[in-house]
Amino acid sequence: MNRAVAWSLAFCLCWCAEQASAQGLLGKPYLSAQYLSLWTGDGFDELGNGGRIQGNFPLVIPSDDSAWTSGIDVTGSFSGIGLDLRDPSIPGFEMNMKLLGGDLGLNFFARATENIRPFVQLGMNWRQADVKATALGFSFRHLDSDTNLILTGGVEVDVFPAMALRGSYGRGADGYGGTAFLGEVILRPGDHWFGRFSASVDSDKTVIGGFGAGCAW
């Protein structure tokens, strides 16, 4: 059933793409900012929030609009989320967590058609978690940081004259080094300004949603 839904969605995206003009962000220099919300998916009743700044700069621009011309972008982001966790089953339990994440990498993409662009992202992610917890009168603090390889694959599709969809899956798709699926909607009402809406979900059902705006030139 899930496979049938996925194939149906892919068919609809490809059909719509043939009727759209280029509105995606691959191959374009841009800066964007997003407000982020995080749901932990583990029964805690609190919501985290923060922000993300993203940038992109093309290194290799496709030479023309013919099929399977390729390009390379340098892409990077920095994000931070604060989260307060409480578990009603543990009296006095409270946990405050701050997550920071930054990544830098390359997007290798090609034009399968004028409006369909598969891509692979390869790079490195840095993540830091600062946790402070209190329970039953005791408190502790733990600071942890690490770096991880970013390896994701996906596709960007122009579906309408002012809208593109992007989906990707792999290590680092969530911006914090985890393996997740990331879906994005990009609205381009003008030549430069755009709106960006995103949601990522990992195997632990942790969801990071975001919305914001940016400028491409």
mmCIF file of C-alpha atoms in Angstrom:
data_model
loop_
_atom_site.group_PDB
_atom_site.id
_atom_site.type_symbol
_atom_site.label_atom_id
_atom_site.label_comp_id
_atom_site.label_asym_id
_atom_site.label_seq_id
_atom_site.Cartn_x
_atom_site.Cartn_y
_atom_site.Cartn_z
ATOM 1 C CA MET A 1 0.000 0.000 0.000
ATOM 2 C CA ASN A 2 2.739 2.466 0.946
ATOM 3 C CA ARG A 3 4.641 1.609 -2.238
ATOM 4 C CA ALA A 4 1.547 2.243 -4.361
ATOM 5 C CA VAL A 5 1.022 5.635 -2.711
ATOM 6 C CA ALA A 6 4.677 6.561 -3.253
ATOM 7 C CA TRP A 7 4.567 5.635 -6.954
ATOM 8 C CA SER A 8 1.304 7.534 -7.415
ATOM 9 C CA LEU A 9 2.780 10.633 -5.780
ATOM 10 C CA ALA A 10 5.917 10.400 -7.918
ATOM 11 C CA PHE A 11 3.800 10.131 -11.079
ATOM 12 C CA CYS A 12 1.742 13.189 -10.104
ATOM 13 C CA LEU A 13 4.861 15.226 -9.353
ATOM 14 C CA CYS A 14 6.454 14.352 -12.683
ATOM 15 C CA TRP A 15 3.242 15.116 -14.585
ATOM 16 C CA CYS A 16 2.864 18.492 -12.897
ATOM 17 C CA ALA A 17 6.502 19.317 -13.475
ATOM 18 C CA GLU A 18 6.065 19.263 -17.249
ATOM 19 C CA GLN A 19 3.675 22.219 -16.906
ATOM 20 C CA ALA A 20 5.836 24.434 -14.689
ATOM 21 C CA SER A 21 8.629 26.947 -15.138
ATOM 22 C CA ALA A 22 11.835 26.624 -13.095
ATOM 23 C CA GLN A 23 11.173 27.658 -9.486
ATOM 24 C CA GLY A 24 13.540 25.511 -7.414
ATOM 25 C CA LEU A 25 16.683 26.613 -5.591
ATOM 26 C CA LEU A 26 19.319 24.227 -6.930
ATOM 27 C CA GLY A 27 21.886 26.103 -8.974
ATOM 28 C CA LYS A 28 20.930 29.488 -7.491
ATOM 29 C CA PRO A 29 22.769 31.622 -4.901
ATOM 30 C CA TYR A 30 20.454 32.331 -1.956
ATOM 31 C CA LEU A 31 20.159 33.097 1.743
ATOM 32 C CA SER A 32 17.163 32.063 3.842
ATOM 33 C CA ALA A 33 16.030 32.052 7.477
ATOM 34 C CA GLN A 34 13.474 29.772 9.121
ATOM 35 C CA TYR A 35 11.645 29.472 12.425
ATOM 36 C CA LEU A 36 11.868 25.869 13.691
ATOM 37 C CA SER A 37 9.649 23.744 15.930
ATOM 38 C CA LEU A 38 10.595 20.310 17.288
ATOM 39 C CA TRP A 39 8.364 17.467 18.515
ATOM 40 C CA THR A 40 10.256 14.668 20.256
ATOM 41 C CA GLY A 41 7.774 11.874 19.506
ATOM 42 C CA ASP A 42 8.527 10.058 22.782
ATOM 43 C CA GLY A 43 5.571 11.004 24.946
ATOM 44 C CA PHE A 44 6.937 14.245 26.378
ATOM 45 C CA ASP A 45 4.447 17.088 26.330
ATOM 46 C CA GLU A 46 6.744 20.004 25.494
ATOM 47 C CA LEU A 47 7.660 21.626 22.216
ATOM 48 C CA GLY A 48 11.062 22.961 21.217
ATOM 49 C CA ASN A 49 11.610 26.013 19.041
ATOM 50 C CA GLY A 50 14.500 27.821 17.428
ATOM 51 C CA GLY A 51 15.777 28.954 14.050
ATOM 52 C CA ARG A 52 17.936 28.113 11.057
ATOM 53 C CA ILE A 53 19.988 30.126 8.558
ATOM 54 C CA GLN A 54 20.799 28.525 5.201
ATOM 55 C CA GLY A 55 22.897 29.577 2.250
ATOM 56 C CA ASN A 56 23.757 28.260 -1.190
ATOM 57 C CA PHE A 57 26.298 29.254 -3.841
ATOM 58 C CA PRO A 58 26.714 27.594 -7.256
ATOM 59 C CA LEU A 59 30.196 26.352 -8.165
ATOM 60 C CA VAL A 60 29.299 24.734 -11.482
ATOM 61 C CA ILE A 61 26.253 26.033 -13.363
ATOM 62 C CA PRO A 62 24.549 23.830 -15.995
ATOM 63 C CA SER A 63 25.617 25.064 -19.420
ATOM 64 C CA ASP A 64 22.136 24.856 -20.949
ATOM 65 C CA ASP A 65 18.606 23.545 -20.377
ATOM 66 C CA SER A 66 19.121 20.221 -22.146
ATOM 67 C CA ALA A 67 18.481 16.959 -20.306
ATOM 68 C CA TRP A 68 21.067 15.646 -17.844
ATOM 69 C CA THR A 69 23.242 18.733 -17.746
ATOM 70 C CA SER A 70 24.758 18.882 -14.261
ATOM 71 C CA GLY A 71 25.796 21.407 -11.650
ATOM 72 C CA ILE A 72 27.456 21.668 -8.242
ATOM 73 C CA ASP A 73 26.470 23.938 -5.335
ATOM 74 C CA VAL A 74 28.206 24.746 -2.061
ATOM 75 C CA THR A 75 25.554 24.676 0.653
ATOM 76 C CA GLY A 76 25.622 25.333 4.384
ATOM 77 C CA SER A 77 23.372 25.967 7.368
ATOM 78 C CA PHE A 78 23.427 26.755 11.083
ATOM 79 C CA SER A 79 20.522 26.010 13.421
ATOM 80 C CA GLY A 80 19.647 26.062 17.098
ATOM 81 C CA ILE A 81 16.695 24.684 19.070
ATOM 82 C CA GLY A 82 15.804 25.012 22.763
ATOM 83 C CA LEU A 83 13.663 22.291 24.338
ATOM 84 C CA ASP A 84 12.085 21.921 27.803
ATOM 85 C CA LEU A 85 11.078 18.337 28.645
ATOM 86 C CA ARG A 86 8.846 17.153 31.469
ATOM 87 C CA ASP A 87 7.715 13.625 32.325
ATOM 88 C CA PRO A 88 4.565 13.519 34.516
ATOM 89 C CA SER A 89 5.474 10.009 35.699
ATOM 90 C CA ILE A 90 8.619 11.291 37.487
ATOM 91 C CA PRO A 91 7.922 13.830 40.275
ATOM 92 C CA GLY A 92 9.938 16.998 39.852
ATOM 93 C CA PHE A 93 11.562 15.862 36.616
ATOM 94 C CA GLU A 94 12.590 18.657 34.269
ATOM 95 C CA MET A 95 15.107 18.696 31.450
ATOM 96 C CA ASN A 96 16.349 21.677 29.465
ATOM 97 C CA MET A 97 18.129 20.921 26.222
ATOM 98 C CA LYS A 98 19.841 23.184 23.708
ATOM 99 C CA LEU A 99 20.707 21.739 20.315
ATOM 100 C CA LEU A 100 23.106 23.413 17.903
ATOM 101 C CA GLY A 101 23.900 22.124 14.451
ATOM 102 C CA GLY A 102 25.918 23.280 11.485
ATOM 103 C CA ASP A 103 26.679 21.694 8.148
ATOM 104 C CA LEU A 104 28.744 22.404 5.057
ATOM 105 C CA GLY A 105 28.747 20.376 1.883
ATOM 106 C CA LEU A 106 28.240 20.061 -1.841
ATOM 107 C CA ASN A 107 25.061 19.423 -3.812
ATOM 108 C CA PHE A 108 25.643 17.468 -7.021
ATOM 109 C CA PHE A 109 22.567 17.788 -9.222
ATOM 110 C CA ALA A 110 21.409 17.193 -12.777
ATOM 111 C CA ARG A 111 18.413 18.136 -14.906
ATOM 112 C CA ALA A 112 16.530 14.951 -15.718
ATOM 113 C CA THR A 113 14.076 17.227 -17.542
ATOM 114 C CA GLU A 114 13.706 20.993 -17.548
ATOM 115 C CA ASN A 115 11.853 20.873 -14.228
ATOM 116 C CA ILE A 116 13.034 17.692 -12.472
ATOM 117 C CA ARG A 117 16.421 17.766 -10.763
ATOM 118 C CA PRO A 118 17.754 14.759 -8.810
ATOM 119 C CA PHE A 119 20.597 15.556 -6.436
ATOM 120 C CA VAL A 120 23.062 14.075 -3.949
ATOM 121 C CA GLN A 121 24.425 16.056 -1.001
ATOM 122 C CA LEU A 122 27.813 15.184 0.489
ATOM 123 C CA GLY A 123 29.396 17.036 3.396
ATOM 124 C CA MET A 124 30.022 17.225 7.140
ATOM 125 C CA ASN A 125 27.721 18.047 10.053
ATOM 126 C CA TRP A 126 28.646 19.358 13.511
ATOM 127 C CA ARG A 127 26.179 18.875 16.378
ATOM 128 C CA GLN A 128 26.225 19.943 20.039
ATOM 129 C CA ALA A 129 23.720 19.035 22.750
ATOM 130 C CA ASP A 130 23.739 20.831 26.124
ATOM 131 C CA VAL A 131 21.454 19.034 28.598
ATOM 132 C CA LYS A 132 20.509 20.187 32.104
ATOM 133 C CA ALA A 133 18.195 17.942 34.136
ATOM 134 C CA THR A 134 16.588 18.013 37.589
ATOM 135 C CA ALA A 135 14.808 15.085 39.281
ATOM 136 C CA LEU A 136 14.003 14.282 42.916
ATOM 137 C CA GLY A 137 16.163 17.136 44.141
ATOM 138 C CA PHE A 138 19.233 16.151 42.125
ATOM 139 C CA SER A 139 20.579 17.924 39.071
ATOM 140 C CA PHE A 140 23.203 17.268 36.441
ATOM 141 C CA ARG A 141 24.533 18.751 33.215
ATOM 142 C CA HIS A 142 25.895 16.977 30.161
ATOM 143 C CA LEU A 143 27.577 18.601 27.158
ATOM 144 C CA ASP A 144 28.119 16.472 24.077
ATOM 145 C CA SER A 145 29.296 17.286 20.568
ATOM 146 C CA ASP A 146 30.270 15.279 17.511
ATOM 147 C CA THR A 147 30.721 15.446 13.762
ATOM 148 C CA ASN A 148 29.034 13.239 11.186
ATOM 149 C CA LEU A 149 29.142 12.613 7.476
ATOM 150 C CA ILE A 150 26.275 14.062 5.440
ATOM 151 C CA LEU A 151 25.080 11.776 2.657
ATOM 152 C CA THR A 152 21.586 12.347 1.290
ATOM 153 C CA GLY A 153 19.810 11.859 -2.008
ATOM 154 C CA GLY A 154 16.650 13.457 -3.315
ATOM 155 C CA VAL A 155 14.841 15.308 -6.050
ATOM 156 C CA GLU A 156 13.615 18.863 -6.616
ATOM 157 C CA VAL A 157 10.540 19.278 -8.806
ATOM 158 C CA ASP A 158 8.904 22.431 -10.174
ATOM 159 C CA VAL A 159 5.181 21.695 -9.950
ATOM 160 C CA PHE A 160 3.544 25.064 -10.645
ATOM 161 C CA PRO A 161 4.731 28.413 -12.067
ATOM 162 C CA ALA A 162 5.413 29.689 -8.536
ATOM 163 C CA MET A 163 6.027 26.506 -6.516
ATOM 164 C CA ALA A 164 8.591 23.723 -6.227
ATOM 165 C CA LEU A 165 8.760 20.616 -4.041
ATOM 166 C CA ARG A 166 11.929 19.032 -2.707
ATOM 167 C CA GLY A 167 12.308 15.684 -0.962
ATOM 168 C CA SER A 168 15.471 14.017 0.335
ATOM 169 C CA TYR A 169 16.480 11.136 2.592
ATOM 170 C CA GLY A 170 19.722 10.197 4.288
ATOM 171 C CA ARG A 171 22.268 10.980 6.984
ATOM 172 C CA GLY A 172 22.183 14.654 7.957
ATOM 173 C CA ALA A 173 18.876 15.546 6.306
ATOM 174 C CA ASP A 174 17.534 16.932 9.615
ATOM 175 C CA GLY A 175 20.439 19.379 10.080
ATOM 176 C CA TYR A 176 21.677 17.571 13.212
ATOM 177 C CA GLY A 177 23.467 14.545 11.779
ATOM 178 C CA GLY A 178 20.541 12.124 12.072
ATOM 179 C CA THR A 179 19.090 9.902 9.355
ATOM 180 C CA ALA A 180 15.769 11.404 8.319
ATOM 181 C CA PHE A 181 13.365 12.225 5.515
ATOM 182 C CA LEU A 182 13.101 15.927 4.671
ATOM 183 C CA GLY A 183 10.272 17.434 2.641
ATOM 184 C CA GLU A 184 10.145 21.074 1.527
ATOM 185 C CA VAL A 185 7.737 23.402 -0.263
ATOM 186 C CA ILE A 186 9.306 26.430 -1.977
ATOM 187 C CA LEU A 187 7.073 29.312 -3.073
ATOM 188 C CA ARG A 188 8.493 31.837 -5.551
ATOM 189 C CA PRO A 189 5.988 34.727 -5.966
ATOM 190 C CA GLY A 190 8.710 36.922 -7.522
ATOM 191 C CA ASP A 191 12.091 36.702 -9.189
ATOM 192 C CA HIS A 192 14.088 36.964 -5.954
ATOM 193 C CA TRP A 193 12.035 36.509 -2.763
ATOM 194 C CA PHE A 194 10.739 33.082 -1.788
ATOM 195 C CA GLY A 195 8.947 31.326 1.054
ATOM 196 C CA ARG A 196 10.199 28.024 2.436
ATOM 197 C CA PHE A 197 8.269 25.411 4.440
ATOM 198 C CA SER A 198 9.928 22.200 5.626
ATOM 199 C CA ALA A 199 9.438 19.132 7.808
ATOM 200 C CA SER A 200 11.849 16.323 8.681
ATOM 201 C CA VAL A 201 11.097 13.071 10.508
ATOM 202 C CA ASP A 202 13.521 10.373 11.688
ATOM 203 C CA SER A 203 13.130 6.750 12.786
ATOM 204 C CA ASP A 204 12.404 7.868 16.382
ATOM 205 C CA LYS A 205 9.468 9.955 15.083
ATOM 206 C CA THR A 206 11.217 13.187 16.022
ATOM 207 C CA VAL A 207 9.768 15.899 13.796
ATOM 208 C CA ILE A 208 11.396 19.256 13.002
ATOM 209 C CA GLY A 209 9.124 21.660 11.148
ATOM 210 C CA GLY A 210 10.098 25.049 9.793
ATOM 211 C CA PHE A 211 8.864 28.040 7.844
ATOM 212 C CA GLY A 212 10.594 31.174 6.678
ATOM 213 C CA ALA A 213 11.710 33.296 3.754
ATOM 214 C CA GLY A 214 14.788 34.030 1.706
ATOM 215 C CA CYS A 215 16.270 35.827 -1.247
ATOM 216 C CA ALA A 216 17.759 34.264 -4.385
ATOM 217 C CA TRP A 217 19.603 36.226 -7.030
#
